[in-house]
CSV table of C-alpha atoms in Angstrom, one decimal:
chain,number,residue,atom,x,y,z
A,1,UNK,CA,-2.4,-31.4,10.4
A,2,UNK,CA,-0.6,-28.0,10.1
A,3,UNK,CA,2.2,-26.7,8.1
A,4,UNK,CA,5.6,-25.8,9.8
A,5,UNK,CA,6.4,-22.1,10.0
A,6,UNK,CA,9.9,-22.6,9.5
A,7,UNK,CA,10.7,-24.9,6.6
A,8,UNK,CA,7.0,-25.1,5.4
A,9,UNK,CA,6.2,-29.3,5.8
A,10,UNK,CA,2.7,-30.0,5.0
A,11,UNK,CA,2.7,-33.3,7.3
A,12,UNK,CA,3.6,-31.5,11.3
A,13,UNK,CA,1.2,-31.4,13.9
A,14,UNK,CA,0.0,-28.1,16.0
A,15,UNK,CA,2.0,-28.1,19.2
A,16,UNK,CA,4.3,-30.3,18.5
A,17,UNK,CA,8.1,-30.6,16.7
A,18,UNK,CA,8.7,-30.5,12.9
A,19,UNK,CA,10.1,-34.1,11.9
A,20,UNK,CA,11.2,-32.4,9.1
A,21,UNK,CA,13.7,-29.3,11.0
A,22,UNK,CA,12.7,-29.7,14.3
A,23,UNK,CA,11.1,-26.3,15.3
A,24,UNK,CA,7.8,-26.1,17.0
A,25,UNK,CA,4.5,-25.8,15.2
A,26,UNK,CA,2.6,-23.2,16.0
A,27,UNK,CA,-1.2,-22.3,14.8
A,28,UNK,CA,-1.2,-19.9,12.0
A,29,UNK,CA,-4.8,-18.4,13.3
A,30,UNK,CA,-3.2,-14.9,13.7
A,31,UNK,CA,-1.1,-14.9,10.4
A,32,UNK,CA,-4.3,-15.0,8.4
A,33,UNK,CA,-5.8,-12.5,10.4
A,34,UNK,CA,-3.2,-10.0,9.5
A,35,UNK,CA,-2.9,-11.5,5.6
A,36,UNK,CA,-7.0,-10.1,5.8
A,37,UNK,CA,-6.5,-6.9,7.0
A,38,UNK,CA,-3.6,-6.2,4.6
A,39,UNK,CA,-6.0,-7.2,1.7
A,40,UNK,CA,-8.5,-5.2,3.1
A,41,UNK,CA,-5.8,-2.2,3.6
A,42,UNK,CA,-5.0,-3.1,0.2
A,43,UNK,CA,-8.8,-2.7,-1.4
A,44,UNK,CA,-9.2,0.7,0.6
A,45,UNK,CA,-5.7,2.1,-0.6
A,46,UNK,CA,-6.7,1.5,-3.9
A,47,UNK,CA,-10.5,2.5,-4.2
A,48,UNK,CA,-11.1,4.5,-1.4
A,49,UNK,CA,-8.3,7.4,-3.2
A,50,UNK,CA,-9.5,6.7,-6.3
A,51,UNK,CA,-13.7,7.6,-5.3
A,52,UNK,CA,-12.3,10.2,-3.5
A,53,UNK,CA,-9.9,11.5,-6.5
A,54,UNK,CA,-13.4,11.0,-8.7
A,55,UNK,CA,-15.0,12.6,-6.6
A,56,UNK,CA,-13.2,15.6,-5.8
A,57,UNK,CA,-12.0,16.2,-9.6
A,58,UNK,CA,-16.2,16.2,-10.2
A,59,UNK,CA,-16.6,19.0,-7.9
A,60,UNK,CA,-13.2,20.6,-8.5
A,61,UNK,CA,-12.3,20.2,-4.5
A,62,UNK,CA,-8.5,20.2,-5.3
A,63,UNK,CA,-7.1,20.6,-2.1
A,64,UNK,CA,-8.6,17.0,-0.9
A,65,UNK,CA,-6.8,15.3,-3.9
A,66,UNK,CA,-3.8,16.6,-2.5
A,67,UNK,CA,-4.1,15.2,0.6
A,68,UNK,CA,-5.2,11.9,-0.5
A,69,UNK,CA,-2.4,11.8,-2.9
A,70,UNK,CA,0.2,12.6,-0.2
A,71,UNK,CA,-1.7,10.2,2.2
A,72,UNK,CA,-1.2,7.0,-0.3
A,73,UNK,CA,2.4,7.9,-0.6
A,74,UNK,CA,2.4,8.0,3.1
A,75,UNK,CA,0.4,4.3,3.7
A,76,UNK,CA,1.9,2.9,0.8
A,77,UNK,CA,5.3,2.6,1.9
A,78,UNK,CA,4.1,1.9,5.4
A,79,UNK,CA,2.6,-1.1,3.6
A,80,UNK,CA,5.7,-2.0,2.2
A,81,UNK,CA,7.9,-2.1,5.2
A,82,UNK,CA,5.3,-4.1,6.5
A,83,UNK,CA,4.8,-6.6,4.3
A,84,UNK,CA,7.9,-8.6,4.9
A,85,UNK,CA,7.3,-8.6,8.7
A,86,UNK,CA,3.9,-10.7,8.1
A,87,UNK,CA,4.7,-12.7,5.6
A,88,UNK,CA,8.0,-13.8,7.2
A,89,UNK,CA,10.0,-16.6,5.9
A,90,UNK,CA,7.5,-19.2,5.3
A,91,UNK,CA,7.8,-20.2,1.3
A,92,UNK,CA,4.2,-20.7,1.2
A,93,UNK,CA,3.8,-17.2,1.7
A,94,UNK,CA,6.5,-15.6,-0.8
A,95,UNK,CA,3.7,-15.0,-3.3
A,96,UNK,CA,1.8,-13.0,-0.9
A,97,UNK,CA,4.9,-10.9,0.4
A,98,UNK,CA,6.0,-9.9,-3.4
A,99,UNK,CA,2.0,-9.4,-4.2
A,100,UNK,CA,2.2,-6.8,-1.5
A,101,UNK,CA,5.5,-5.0,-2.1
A,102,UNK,CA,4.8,-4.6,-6.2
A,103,UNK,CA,1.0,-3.3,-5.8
A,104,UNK,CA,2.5,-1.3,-2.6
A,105,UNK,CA,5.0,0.3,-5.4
A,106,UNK,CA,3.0,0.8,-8.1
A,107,UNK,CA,0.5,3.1,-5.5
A,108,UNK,CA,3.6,5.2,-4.3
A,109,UNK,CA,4.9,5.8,-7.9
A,110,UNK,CA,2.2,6.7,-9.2
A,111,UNK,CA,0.8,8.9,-6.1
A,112,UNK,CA,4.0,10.4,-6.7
A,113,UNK,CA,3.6,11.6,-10.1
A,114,UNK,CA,-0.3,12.4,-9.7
A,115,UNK,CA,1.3,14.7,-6.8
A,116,UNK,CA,3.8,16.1,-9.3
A,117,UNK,CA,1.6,16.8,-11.9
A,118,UNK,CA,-1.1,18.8,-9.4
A,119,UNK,CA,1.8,20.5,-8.2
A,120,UNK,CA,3.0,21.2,-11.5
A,121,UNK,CA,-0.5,22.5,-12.2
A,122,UNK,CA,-0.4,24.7,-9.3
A,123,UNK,CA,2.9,26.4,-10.3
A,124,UNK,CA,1.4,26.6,-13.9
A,125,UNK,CA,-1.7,28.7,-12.2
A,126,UNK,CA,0.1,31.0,-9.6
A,127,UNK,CA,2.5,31.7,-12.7
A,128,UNK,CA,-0.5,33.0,-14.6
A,129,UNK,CA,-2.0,35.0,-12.5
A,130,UNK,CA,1.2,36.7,-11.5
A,131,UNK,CA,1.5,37.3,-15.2
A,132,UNK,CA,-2.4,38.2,-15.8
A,133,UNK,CA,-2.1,41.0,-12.9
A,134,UNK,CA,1.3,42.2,-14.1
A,135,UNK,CA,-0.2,42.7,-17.8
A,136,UNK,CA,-3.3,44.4,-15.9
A,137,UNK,CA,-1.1,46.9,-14.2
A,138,UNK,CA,0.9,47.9,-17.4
């Protein structure tokens, strides 16, 4: 027994029409493959940055934060445009596409605001040196 992509009956068979809306039942072998990797593009969106972020505020490596930062915004909403296009119409798997799209959002928003605040951090250095070497030649 199989479930019916289009209007989700539990009771069609693989290969042949839905008594229920009359599209063809197709095996969903490929659409759990992708759910996978997504979960596993999930788990490395979220711990990979933060090891690396760890890691790199432990030995004061800024300039790979950055990137990482930028590079979560960047997979994030790749993520997010892409979720719909697995999930597809199928109500079984509504859960899974708003899952997707709300961890998806909370990564961009707040890679976007650890971006700000490095970038804040940088203007708050470059403005104190400026001002250190300005003082200096006084």
């Amino acid at each position: 027994m199989a479930t019916c992509n289009h209007c989700g009956y539990k009771n069609a068979v693989d290969g042949q029409y839905c008594p229920n809306c009359g599209n063809k039942v197709q095996d969903n072998t490929l659409a759990y493959i992708a759910i996978v990797a997504i979960i596993i593009i999930l788990l490395a969106l979220i711990l990979g940055p933060a090891y690396l972020l760890f890691k790199a505020y432990k030995t004061r490596q800024e300039p790979i934060t950055n990137w990482w930062l930028v590079a979560s915004v960047f997979t994030s909403i790749t993520a997010i445009i892409l979720a719909p296009y697995f999930a597809g119409e199928h109500p079984d798997w509504q859960w899974f596409k708003a899952t997707v799209t709300y961890v998806n959002w909370a990564i961009f928003i707040g890679s976007l605001v650890m971006l700000f605040l490095r970038l804040k951090n940088y203007q708050y250095q470059f403005t104190k040196l400026f001002n250190t070497k300005n003082d200096k030649n006084e």
